[in-house]
C-alpha atoms as a printed R data frame, in Angstrom:
    type eleno elety resid chain resno       x       y       z
1   ATOM     1    CA   MET     A     1  47.603 -42.981  -9.934
2   ATOM     2    CA   LYS     A     2  50.098 -43.578 -12.742
3   ATOM     3    CA   LYS     A     3  48.934 -40.370 -14.448
4   ATOM     4    CA   ILE     A     4  49.409 -38.289 -11.265
5   ATOM     5    CA   THR     A     5  52.851 -39.813 -10.690
6   ATOM     6    CA   SER     A     6  53.860 -38.975 -14.262
7   ATOM     7    CA   MET     A     7  52.740 -35.383 -13.810
8   ATOM     8    CA   ILE     A     8  54.734 -35.043 -10.577
9   ATOM     9    CA   CYS     A     9  57.838 -36.430 -12.295
10  ATOM    10    CA   ALA     A    10  57.375 -34.050 -15.219
11  ATOM    11    CA   ILE     A    11  57.062 -31.043 -12.885
12  ATOM    12    CA   ALA     A    12  60.116 -32.148 -10.900
13  ATOM    13    CA   LEU     A    13  62.106 -32.500 -14.114
14  ATOM    14    CA   ALA     A    14  61.038 -29.043 -15.299
15  ATOM    15    CA   LEU     A    15  62.071 -27.471 -11.970
16  ATOM    16    CA   THR     A    16  65.400 -29.239 -12.166
17  ATOM    17    CA   LEU     A    17  66.033 -27.785 -15.620
18  ATOM    18    CA   VAL     A    18  65.039 -24.289 -14.508
19  ATOM    19    CA   PHE     A    19  66.909 -24.123 -11.227
20  ATOM    20    CA   ALA     A    20  69.868 -26.393 -11.920
21  ATOM    21    CA   PRO     A    21  73.174 -24.489 -11.737
22  ATOM    22    CA   VAL     A    22  74.575 -23.551 -15.126
23  ATOM    23    CA   ASN     A    23  78.182 -24.617 -15.529
24  ATOM    24    CA   ALA     A    24  80.463 -22.230 -17.387
25  ATOM    25    CA   LYS     A    25  81.381 -23.581 -20.770
26  ATOM    26    CA   ALA     A    26  84.862 -25.030 -20.755
27  ATOM    27    CA   ASP     A    27  87.432 -23.307 -22.917
28  ATOM    28    CA   THR     A    28  87.958 -25.736 -25.777
29  ATOM    29    CA   THR     A    29  89.878 -23.348 -28.005
30  ATOM    30    CA   LYS     A    30  92.846 -24.996 -29.669
31  ATOM    31    CA   SER     A    31  95.780 -23.126 -31.110
32  ATOM    32    CA   VAL     A    32  99.254 -23.536 -32.575
33  ATOM    33    CA   TYR     A    33 102.270 -21.235 -32.745
34  ATOM    34    CA   PHE     A    34 103.604 -19.914 -36.041
35  ATOM    35    CA   THR     A    35 106.608 -17.951 -37.362
36  ATOM    36    CA   VAL     A    36 108.181 -17.081 -40.705
37  ATOM    37    CA   GLU     A    37 111.967 -16.860 -40.482
38  ATOM    38    CA   LYS     A    38 114.703 -15.574 -42.828
39  ATOM    39    CA   LEU     A    39 117.679 -16.132 -40.549
40  ATOM    40    CA   THR     A    40 119.679 -17.862 -43.294
41  ATOM    41    CA   ILE     A    41 120.023 -14.563 -45.179
42  ATOM    42    CA   GLY     A    42 120.311 -12.405 -42.071
43  ATOM    43    CA   GLN     A    43 116.876 -10.832 -42.263
44  ATOM    44    CA   GLY     A    44 115.395 -12.069 -38.991
45  ATOM    45    CA   LEU     A    45 111.663 -12.718 -38.734
46  ATOM    46    CA   LEU     A    46 109.132 -11.922 -41.433
47  ATOM    47    CA   VAL     A    47 106.255 -12.946 -39.135
48  ATOM    48    CA   GLN     A    48 106.963 -12.852 -35.399
49  ATOM    49    CA   PRO     A    49 105.701 -15.685 -33.177
50  ATOM    50    CA   THR     A    50 101.915 -15.654 -33.147
51  ATOM    51    CA   LYS     A    51  99.115 -17.910 -31.908
52  ATOM    52    CA   VAL     A    52  96.732 -19.229 -34.537
53  ATOM    53    CA   GLU     A    53  93.437 -20.817 -33.538
54  ATOM    54    CA   ILE     A    54  92.765 -24.183 -35.139
55  ATOM    55    CA   LYS     A    55  89.920 -26.628 -35.516
56  ATOM    56    CA   ASP     A    56  89.896 -30.379 -36.036
57  ATOM    57    CA   GLY     A    57  91.214 -31.311 -39.440
58  ATOM    58    CA   ASP     A    58  93.405 -28.230 -39.887
59  ATOM    59    CA   THR     A    59  96.759 -28.751 -41.580
60  ATOM    60    CA   VAL     A    60 100.052 -26.885 -41.814
61  ATOM    61    CA   GLN     A    61  98.705 -25.383 -45.032
62  ATOM    62    CA   THR     A    62  95.503 -24.000 -43.470
63  ATOM    63    CA   VAL     A    63  97.468 -22.555 -40.536
64  ATOM    64    CA   PHE     A    64  99.923 -20.925 -42.950
65  ATOM    65    CA   GLU     A    65  97.118 -19.436 -45.064
66  ATOM    66    CA   LYS     A    66  95.343 -17.938 -42.060
67  ATOM    67    CA   ALA     A    67  98.529 -16.550 -40.510
68  ATOM    68    CA   MET     A    68  99.700 -14.974 -43.764
69  ATOM    69    CA   LYS     A    69  96.309 -13.378 -44.360
70  ATOM    70    CA   ASP     A    70  96.343 -11.904 -40.858
71  ATOM    71    CA   ALA     A    71  99.907 -10.641 -41.368
72  ATOM    72    CA   GLY     A    72  99.014  -9.093 -44.726
73  ATOM    73    CA   TYR     A    73 101.418 -11.085 -46.929
74  ATOM    74    CA   GLU     A    74 100.665 -12.564 -50.333
75  ATOM    75    CA   TYR     A    75 102.397 -15.655 -51.628
76  ATOM    76    CA   THR     A    76 102.647 -17.998 -54.606
77  ATOM    77    CA   ALA     A    77 102.268 -21.771 -54.514
78  ATOM    78    CA   ASP     A    78 102.251 -24.789 -56.776
79  ATOM    79    CA   ASN     A    79  99.381 -27.199 -56.124
80  ATOM    80    CA   SER     A    80 100.189 -29.699 -58.882
81  ATOM    81    CA   TYR     A    81 101.211 -32.416 -56.430
82  ATOM    82    CA   GLY     A    82  99.918 -31.014 -53.153
83  ATOM    83    CA   PHE     A    83 100.705 -27.623 -51.614
84  ATOM    84    CA   TYR     A    84 104.220 -26.366 -52.369
85  ATOM    85    CA   LEU     A    85 105.132 -22.803 -51.358
86  ATOM    86    CA   THR     A    86 107.147 -21.217 -54.165
87  ATOM    87    CA   GLY     A    87 107.519 -17.689 -52.807
88  ATOM    88    CA   ILE     A    88 106.318 -14.859 -50.582
89  ATOM    89    CA   LYS     A    89 105.739 -11.438 -52.095
90  ATOM    90    CA   LYS     A    90 107.709  -8.446 -50.787
91  ATOM    91    CA   ALA     A    91 109.528 -10.643 -48.281
92  ATOM    92    CA   ASP     A    92 113.094  -9.674 -49.231
93  ATOM    93    CA   SER     A    93 114.451  -6.476 -47.684
94  ATOM    94    CA   GLY     A    94 117.345  -6.502 -50.152
95  ATOM    95    CA   LYS     A    95 120.088  -6.693 -47.524
96  ATOM    96    CA   ILE     A    96 121.646 -10.097 -46.935
97  ATOM    97    CA   ASP     A    97 124.010 -11.327 -44.252
98  ATOM    98    CA   ILE     A    98 124.469 -15.058 -44.749
99  ATOM    99    CA   PRO     A    99 125.806 -16.686 -41.546
100 ATOM   100    CA   LYS     A   100 129.392 -18.004 -41.726
101 ATOM   101    CA   GLN     A   101 128.184 -21.481 -40.693
102 ATOM   102    CA   ILE     A   102 126.254 -21.678 -43.971
103 ATOM   103    CA   SER     A   103 129.021 -20.226 -46.135
104 ATOM   104    CA   ASP     A   104 131.435 -22.811 -44.657
105 ATOM   105    CA   MET     A   105 129.195 -25.760 -45.509
106 ATOM   106    CA   PRO     A   106 130.814 -28.265 -47.908
107 ATOM   107    CA   ASP     A   107 129.879 -28.487 -51.577
108 ATOM   108    CA   TYR     A   108 126.784 -30.501 -52.379
109 ATOM   109    CA   VAL     A   109 127.120 -32.921 -55.285
110 ATOM   110    CA   SER     A   110 124.016 -34.253 -57.025
111 ATOM   111    CA   SER     A   111 124.471 -37.177 -59.440
112 ATOM   112    CA   TYR     A   112 122.288 -39.252 -61.718
113 ATOM   113    CA   GLU     A   113 122.798 -41.831 -64.420
114 ATOM   114    CA   TRP     A   114 121.398 -41.738 -67.927
115 ATOM   115    CA   ASP     A   115 122.075 -44.087 -70.798
116 ATOM   116    CA   GLY     A   116 125.113 -45.544 -69.067
117 ATOM   117    CA   GLN     A   117 126.615 -42.164 -68.268
118 ATOM   118    CA   THR     A   118 126.902 -40.484 -64.854
119 ATOM   119    CA   TYR     A   119 126.106 -36.787 -64.698
120 ATOM   120    CA   SER     A   120 126.971 -34.658 -61.683
121 ATOM   121    CA   THR     A   121 126.197 -31.121 -60.563
122 ATOM   122    CA   THR     A   122 128.162 -29.398 -57.817
123 ATOM   123    CA   TYR     A   123 126.429 -26.767 -55.695
124 ATOM   124    CA   LYS     A   124 128.549 -24.388 -53.636
125 ATOM   125    CA   ALA     A   125 127.324 -22.732 -50.445
126 ATOM   126    CA   PRO     A   126 126.475 -19.050 -50.958
127 ATOM   127    CA   SER     A   127 128.209 -16.220 -49.132
128 ATOM   128    CA   ASN     A   128 127.673 -12.476 -48.962
129 ATOM   129    CA   GLU     A   129 130.329 -12.029 -51.658
130 ATOM   130    CA   HIS     A   130 129.388 -14.976 -53.864
131 ATOM   131    CA   ASN     A   131 125.727 -15.828 -54.444
132 ATOM   132    CA   ASP     A   132 123.229 -16.028 -57.280
133 ATOM   133    CA   GLY     A   133 121.380 -12.872 -56.280
134 ATOM   134    CA   ASN     A   134 117.603 -12.514 -56.275
135 ATOM   135    CA   ALA     A   135 116.205 -11.725 -59.708
136 ATOM   136    CA   ASN     A   136 112.649 -11.604 -58.311
137 ATOM   137    CA   ALA     A   137 113.316  -9.113 -55.495
138 ATOM   138    CA   PRO     A   138 111.542  -7.868 -53.455
139 ATOM   139    CA   ASP     A   139 109.716 -11.216 -53.661
140 ATOM   140    CA   LEU     A   140 111.553 -14.062 -51.941
141 ATOM   141    CA   ASN     A   141 111.074 -17.152 -54.085
142 ATOM   142    CA   GLN     A   142 112.679 -20.538 -54.473
143 ATOM   143    CA   TYR     A   143 116.208 -20.385 -55.952
144 ATOM   144    CA   ALA     A   144 116.832 -16.882 -54.574
145 ATOM   145    CA   TYR     A   145 120.569 -16.438 -53.865
146 ATOM   146    CA   ASN     A   146 121.239 -20.135 -54.532
147 ATOM   147    CA   ALA     A   147 119.996 -22.959 -56.763
148 ATOM   148    CA   MET     A   148 119.191 -25.049 -53.669
149 ATOM   149    CA   ALA     A   149 117.091 -22.393 -51.919
150 ATOM   150    CA   GLY     A   150 113.410 -22.622 -51.009
151 ATOM   151    CA   TRP     A   151 110.784 -22.382 -48.269
152 ATOM   152    CA   MET     A   152 110.532 -25.234 -45.766
153 ATOM   153    CA   PHE     A   153 108.129 -25.974 -42.907
154 ATOM   154    CA   MET     A   154 109.266 -27.285 -39.537
155 ATOM   155    CA   VAL     A   155 106.754 -28.765 -37.080
156 ATOM   156    CA   ASN     A   156 107.859 -29.275 -33.475
157 ATOM   157    CA   ASN     A   157 111.505 -28.805 -34.491
158 ATOM   158    CA   LYS     A   158 111.354 -31.449 -37.223
159 ATOM   159    CA   GLY     A   159 110.858 -31.423 -40.963
160 ATOM   160    CA   THR     A   160 107.460 -32.557 -42.227
161 ATOM   161    CA   ALA     A   161 107.296 -36.130 -43.515
162 ATOM   162    CA   GLU     A   162 104.379 -35.243 -45.807
163 ATOM   163    CA   GLY     A   163 103.308 -32.114 -47.657
164 ATOM   164    CA   ALA     A   164 101.882 -29.092 -45.819
165 ATOM   165    CA   ASP     A   165  98.414 -29.949 -47.135
166 ATOM   166    CA   LYS     A   166  98.545 -33.436 -45.590
167 ATOM   167    CA   THR     A   167 100.298 -32.694 -42.270
168 ATOM   168    CA   LEU     A   168  97.615 -32.384 -39.587
169 ATOM   169    CA   VAL     A   169  98.260 -30.018 -36.670
170 ATOM   170    CA   ASN     A   170  97.480 -30.496 -32.997
171 ATOM   171    CA   ASP     A   171  96.901 -28.155 -30.083
172 ATOM   172    CA   GLY     A   172 100.190 -26.604 -28.953
173 ATOM   173    CA   ASP     A   173 102.223 -27.450 -32.071
174 ATOM   174    CA   VAL     A   174 104.977 -25.045 -33.132
175 ATOM   175    CA   ILE     A   175 105.137 -24.416 -36.879
176 ATOM   176    CA   ARG     A   176 108.170 -22.514 -38.138
177 ATOM   177    CA   LEU     A   177 108.490 -21.629 -41.818
178 ATOM   178    CA   HIS     A   178 112.142 -21.159 -42.826
179 ATOM   179    CA   PHE     A   179 113.748 -19.776 -45.930
180 ATOM   180    CA   SER     A   180 116.464 -22.367 -46.593
181 ATOM   181    CA   VAL     A   181 119.208 -20.870 -48.739
182 ATOM   182    CA   PHE     A   182 121.373 -23.983 -49.148
183 ATOM   183    CA   GLY     A   183 121.190 -27.746 -48.887
184 ATOM   184    CA   TRP     A   184 117.402 -28.153 -49.138
185 ATOM   185    CA   GLY     A   185 116.981 -27.755 -45.390
186 ATOM   186    CA   ASP     A   186 120.483 -28.704 -44.222
187 ATOM   187    CA   ASP     A   187 121.173 -25.078 -43.287
188 ATOM   188    CA   VAL     A   188 118.154 -24.903 -40.942
189 ATOM   189    CA   GLY     A   189 118.703 -28.309 -39.360
190 ATOM   190    CA   ILE     A   190 116.017 -30.351 -41.104
191 ATOM   191    CA   GLY     A   191 118.018 -31.819 -43.980
192 ATOM   192    CA   PHE     A   192 119.073 -35.415 -44.477
193 ATOM   193    CA   SER     A   193 122.718 -35.187 -45.533
194 ATOM   194    CA   ASP     A   194 125.862 -35.391 -43.400
195 ATOM   195    CA   SER     A   195 126.105 -31.593 -43.647
196 ATOM   196    CA   ASN     A   196 122.854 -31.021 -41.738
197 ATOM   197    CA   LEU     A   197 123.546 -28.238 -39.211
198 ATOM   198    CA   LYS     A   198 122.721 -28.810 -35.540
199 ATOM   199    CA   LEU     A   199 120.838 -25.780 -34.293
200 ATOM   200    CA   ALA     A   200 119.226 -25.008 -30.942
201 ATOM   201    CA   ASN     A   201 115.570 -25.959 -30.430
202 ATOM   202    CA   LYS     A   202 113.704 -22.638 -30.120
203 ATOM   203    CA   ASP     A   203 110.142 -23.971 -29.891
204 ATOM   204    CA   GLU     A   204 109.559 -23.063 -26.233
205 ATOM   205    CA   LEU     A   205 110.980 -19.594 -26.809
206 ATOM   206    CA   VAL     A   206 108.574 -19.165 -29.752
207 ATOM   207    CA   LYS     A   207 105.666 -20.068 -27.473
208 ATOM   208    CA   LYS     A   208 106.710 -17.659 -24.710
209 ATOM   209    CA   ILE     A   209 107.139 -14.743 -27.118
210 ATOM   210    CA   ALA     A   210 103.766 -15.389 -28.767
211 ATOM   211    CA   ASN     A   211 102.000 -15.628 -25.405
212 ATOM   212    CA   VAL     A   212 103.197 -12.272 -24.052
213 ATOM   213    CA   LYS     A   213 103.723  -9.986 -27.047
214 ATOM   214    CA   ASP     A   214 100.165  -8.553 -26.958
215 ATOM   215    CA   ASP     A   215  99.753  -8.684 -23.163
216 ATOM   216    CA   GLN     A   216  99.433  -5.065 -22.005
217 ATOM   217    CA   VAL     A   217  99.943  -5.939 -18.349
218 ATOM   218    CA   TYR     A   218 103.098  -7.893 -19.122
219 ATOM   219    CA   MET     A   219 104.520  -5.156 -21.337
220 ATOM   220    CA   SER     A   220 103.839  -2.487 -18.695
221 ATOM   221    CA   ILE     A   221 106.516  -4.112 -16.511
222 ATOM   222    CA   ALA     A   222 109.886  -2.735 -17.636
223 ATOM   223    CA   ALA     A   223 111.868  -5.859 -16.725
224 ATOM   224    CA   ALA     A   224 109.320  -8.115 -18.431
225 ATOM   225    CA   LYS     A   225 109.354  -6.031 -21.608
226 ATOM   226    CA   LYS     A   226 113.158  -6.216 -21.688
227 ATOM   227    CA   ALA     A   227 112.999 -10.006 -21.252
228 ATOM   228    CA   TYR     A   228 110.648 -10.160 -24.235
229 ATOM   229    CA   GLU     A   229 112.871  -7.940 -26.386
230 ATOM   230    CA   ASP     A   230 115.961  -9.960 -25.454
231 ATOM   231    CA   GLY     A   231 114.049 -13.146 -26.297
232 ATOM   232    CA   VAL     A   232 113.260 -11.861 -29.785
233 ATOM   233    CA   LYS     A   233 116.958 -11.090 -30.335
234 ATOM   234    CA   VAL     A   234 117.903 -14.649 -29.352
235 ATOM   235    CA   LEU     A   235 115.204 -16.061 -31.627
236 ATOM   236    CA   GLU     A   236 116.608 -14.017 -34.508
237 ATOM   237    CA   LYS     A   237 120.167 -15.166 -33.812
238 ATOM   238    CA   PHE     A   238 120.947 -17.921 -36.306
239 ATOM   239    CA   ASP     A   239 123.571 -19.671 -34.177
240 ATOM   240    CA   ALA     A   240 122.028 -19.130 -30.737
241 ATOM   241    CA   THR     A   241 123.198 -21.788 -28.283
242 ATOM   242    CA   ASP     A   242 120.977 -24.055 -26.204
243 ATOM   243    CA   ALA     A   243 122.058 -22.100 -23.126
244 ATOM   244    CA   GLU     A   244 121.128 -18.741 -24.674
245 ATOM   245    CA   VAL     A   245 117.725 -20.044 -25.732
246 ATOM   246    CA   SER     A   246 117.055 -21.551 -22.306
247 ATOM   247    CA   THR     A   247 118.075 -18.352 -20.493
248 ATOM   248    CA   ALA     A   248 115.854 -16.200 -22.730
249 ATOM   249    CA   THR     A   249 112.901 -18.578 -22.333
250 ATOM   250    CA   ASN     A   250 113.180 -18.646 -18.540
251 ATOM   251    CA   ALA     A   251 113.532 -14.854 -18.362
252 ATOM   252    CA   ILE     A   252 110.207 -14.367 -20.159
253 ATOM   253    CA   ALA     A   253 108.504 -17.036 -18.037
254 ATOM   254    CA   LYS     A   254 109.572 -15.251 -14.861
255 ATOM   255    CA   TYR     A   255 107.104 -12.436 -15.555
256 ATOM   256    CA   GLU     A   256 104.563 -14.401 -17.591
257 ATOM   257    CA   LYS     A   257 101.796 -14.459 -14.997
258 ATOM   258    CA   PRO     A   258 101.673 -11.176 -13.060
259 ATOM   259    CA   ALA     A   259  98.941 -10.776 -10.451
260 ATOM   260    CA   GLU     A   260  95.548 -10.512 -12.109
261 ATOM   261    CA   VAL     A   261  93.667  -7.297 -11.454
262 ATOM   262    CA   LYS     A   262  90.175  -6.975 -12.883
263 ATOM   263    CA   VAL     A   263  89.280  -3.648 -14.471
264 ATOM   264    CA   ALA     A   264  85.735  -2.936 -15.634
265 ATOM   265    CA   ARG     A   265  85.078  -2.247 -19.292
266 ATOM   266    CA   ALA     A   266  84.815   1.466 -19.992
267 ATOM   267    CA   SER     A   267  81.776   3.088 -21.575
268 ATOM   268    CA   ILE     A   268  81.582   6.392 -23.446
269 ATOM   269    CA   LYS     A   269  78.949   8.573 -21.815
270 ATOM   270    CA   SER     A   270  78.867  11.121 -24.622
271 ATOM   271    CA   ILE     A   271  80.747  12.385 -27.652
272 ATOM   272    CA   LYS     A   272  79.860  15.863 -28.925
273 ATOM   273    CA   ASN     A   273  81.072  18.251 -31.588
274 ATOM   274    CA   ILE     A   274  82.219  21.530 -30.015
275 ATOM   275    CA   LYS     A   275  83.462  24.807 -31.444
276 ATOM   276    CA   GLY     A   276  86.796  24.806 -33.168
277 ATOM   277    CA   LYS     A   277  86.038  21.669 -35.184
278 ATOM   278    CA   LYS     A   278  86.801  19.494 -32.164
279 ATOM   279    CA   ALA     A   279  85.033  16.726 -30.290
280 ATOM   280    CA   LYS     A   280  84.433  16.425 -26.563
281 ATOM   281    CA   ILE     A   281  84.536  12.833 -25.290
282 ATOM   282    CA   THR     A   282  83.256  11.880 -21.844
283 ATOM   283    CA   VAL     A   283  83.604   8.439 -20.265
284 ATOM   284    CA   LYS     A   284  81.430   7.103 -17.446
285 ATOM   285    CA   LYS     A   285  83.447   7.132 -14.250
286 ATOM   286    CA   ILE     A   286  84.548   3.684 -13.049
287 ATOM   287    CA   LYS     A   287  85.024   3.080  -9.365
288 ATOM   288    CA   ASP     A   288  88.645   2.273  -8.443
289 ATOM   289    CA   ALA     A   289  89.942   3.120 -11.911
290 ATOM   290    CA   THR     A   290  93.205   5.059 -11.838
291 ATOM   291    CA   GLY     A   291  92.648   6.630 -15.233
292 ATOM   292    CA   TYR     A   292  91.533   6.196 -18.815
293 ATOM   293    CA   VAL     A   293  93.051   5.776 -22.261
294 ATOM   294    CA   PHE     A   294  91.178   7.710 -24.948
295 ATOM   295    CA   LYS     A   295  91.726   6.747 -28.581
296 ATOM   296    CA   TYR     A   296  90.200   8.668 -31.478
297 ATOM   297    CA   SER     A   297  90.607   8.957 -35.241
298 ATOM   298    CA   LYS     A   298  88.925  10.217 -38.377
299 ATOM   299    CA   TYR     A   299  89.063   6.644 -39.646
300 ATOM   300    CA   LYS     A   300  86.684   3.898 -38.569
301 ATOM   301    CA   SER     A   301  89.634   1.482 -38.542
302 ATOM   302    CA   PHE     A   302  91.454   3.843 -36.131
303 ATOM   303    CA   LYS     A   303  94.266   4.270 -38.625
304 ATOM   304    CA   LYS     A   304  96.590   7.120 -37.527
305 ATOM   305    CA   ALA     A   305  94.691   7.306 -34.241
306 ATOM   306    CA   THR     A   306  95.540   9.720 -31.456
307 ATOM   307    CA   LYS     A   307  95.934   8.203 -28.007
308 ATOM   308    CA   LYS     A   308  95.687  10.129 -24.741
309 ATOM   309    CA   THR     A   309  96.112   8.729 -21.221
310 ATOM   310    CA   THR     A   310  94.617  10.807 -18.423
311 ATOM   311    CA   THR     A   311  93.030  10.596 -14.989
312 ATOM   312    CA   LYS     A   312  90.207  12.848 -16.199
313 ATOM   313    CA   THR     A   313  86.909  11.516 -17.511
314 ATOM   314    CA   THR     A   314  86.639  14.120 -20.279
315 ATOM   315    CA   ILE     A   315  88.982  15.221 -23.048
316 ATOM   316    CA   LYS     A   316  88.848  17.541 -26.031
317 ATOM   317    CA   THR     A   317  90.267  16.232 -29.283
318 ATOM   318    CA   LYS     A   318  92.588  17.925 -31.701
319 ATOM   319    CA   LYS     A   319  91.108  19.872 -34.591
320 ATOM   320    CA   PHE     A   320  89.281  17.966 -37.336
321 ATOM   321    CA   LYS     A   321  88.135  19.120 -40.756
322 ATOM   322    CA   LYS     A   322  84.515  20.052 -41.323
323 ATOM   323    CA   LYS     A   323  82.279  17.098 -42.296
324 ATOM   324    CA   GLN     A   324  84.818  14.591 -41.022
325 ATOM   325    CA   LYS     A   325  83.753  12.036 -38.434
326 ATOM   326    CA   CYS     A   326  85.432  11.464 -35.109
327 ATOM   327    CA   TYR     A   327  85.509   7.818 -34.040
328 ATOM   328    CA   ALA     A   328  86.375   7.175 -30.399
329 ATOM   329    CA   LYS     A   329  86.843   4.369 -27.880
330 ATOM   330    CA   VAL     A   330  88.095   4.304 -24.285
331 ATOM   331    CA   GLN     A   331  89.616   1.797 -21.881
332 ATOM   332    CA   ALA     A   332  90.088   2.150 -18.145
333 ATOM   333    CA   TYR     A   333  93.218   1.173 -16.254
334 ATOM   334    CA   LYS     A   334  94.185   0.580 -12.663
335 ATOM   335    CA   THR     A   335  97.700   0.969 -11.308
336 ATOM   336    CA   VAL     A   336  98.751  -1.577  -8.684
337 ATOM   337    CA   ASN     A   337 102.314  -1.649  -7.337
338 ATOM   338    CA   GLY     A   338 103.449   0.526 -10.197
339 ATOM   339    CA   VAL     A   339 101.923  -1.747 -12.865
340 ATOM   340    CA   LYS     A   340  99.051  -0.639 -15.095
341 ATOM   341    CA   HIS     A   341  96.241  -3.166 -15.571
342 ATOM   342    CA   PHE     A   342  93.866  -2.431 -18.455
343 ATOM   343    CA   GLY     A   343  90.193  -3.194 -18.995
344 ATOM   344    CA   LYS     A   344  88.555  -3.939 -22.340
345 ATOM   345    CA   TRP     A   345  87.993  -1.203 -24.884
346 ATOM   346    CA   SER     A   346  84.551   0.390 -24.901
347 ATOM   347    CA   LYS     A   347  82.199   0.219 -27.837
348 ATOM   348    CA   VAL     A   348  83.090   2.697 -30.573
349 ATOM   349    CA   LYS     A   349  81.075   5.905 -30.778
350 ATOM   350    CA   LYS     A   350  81.252   8.645 -33.393
351 ATOM   351    CA   VAL     A   351  80.220  12.228 -34.078
352 ATOM   352    CA   LYS     A   352  80.182  14.301 -37.261
353 ATOM   353    CA   ILE     A   353  82.156  17.530 -37.173
354 ATOM   354    CA   LYS     A   354  79.852  20.364 -38.226
355 ATOM   355    CA   LYS     A   355  81.250  23.449 -36.507
């Protein structure tokens, strides 16, 4: 009897495993927000607000390294006593416009005693007319334009208590890397002297900009796109007020979640070489799609790609050279209330140009 009961239990368990509903895996992706800013020399943003995925144990340093790799920037660092960023290559445009608030900062006096004598060094705030220049241009390194200049990390609108390699990051953190031109962080609001400037907290604005900048639906709404562009201008404004930052943040949020419209992923039905050294690309028709966006290039990376939006399911490309390859992909879109909603890009297909 015990054997039969065991078999029944085993069968019941097997059926439960087979027919039990499968729950969708919860989204456990964690991310932080990151920028690189040169507002102190009037050069705006080097890296615009972007989301960077993180995993447990990631630090400010690992986030920085990933973001800079994605943005295509090289940098130099000193790891003698932990991670210290000494410079970013090709980060200086050569044109400076140091804000008046920085030029008006009081002199900074550094003193030390040695063998019974007191030695002092006075540092003056740089201005557009009077500064130390940048001998390493176009690289933007420590000591550029002023002896107290360097790169400094800010996490959640505060300076880091430890080095970038030891500061752990958490989901939703905002990491802003500033080029501080004077006062070892006083000019960006994270210094420790009486001259520390009080600047508006732009963290929420950074988040909003990062969340919408690559959203095709959001950017297809004229008013939303303008809110985004205005938000970037406020972010780049060194002395933006709390009110300006709040207004810009709320304006972006107003359009942040437009009505979701699902559009099926497009699929290329065929791509053929036709006379005239051209390619003919045909997409499978999608029910309810308003039209299609065709994208093609001679490069696999779609560098210098040609983009064509049409309601037709077939297009002919421009002329290629013989033996070149035509790489193509397509996405469908649906227009609802004047707003275009886009589906995912199709898989890439190619054809060799022979005639």
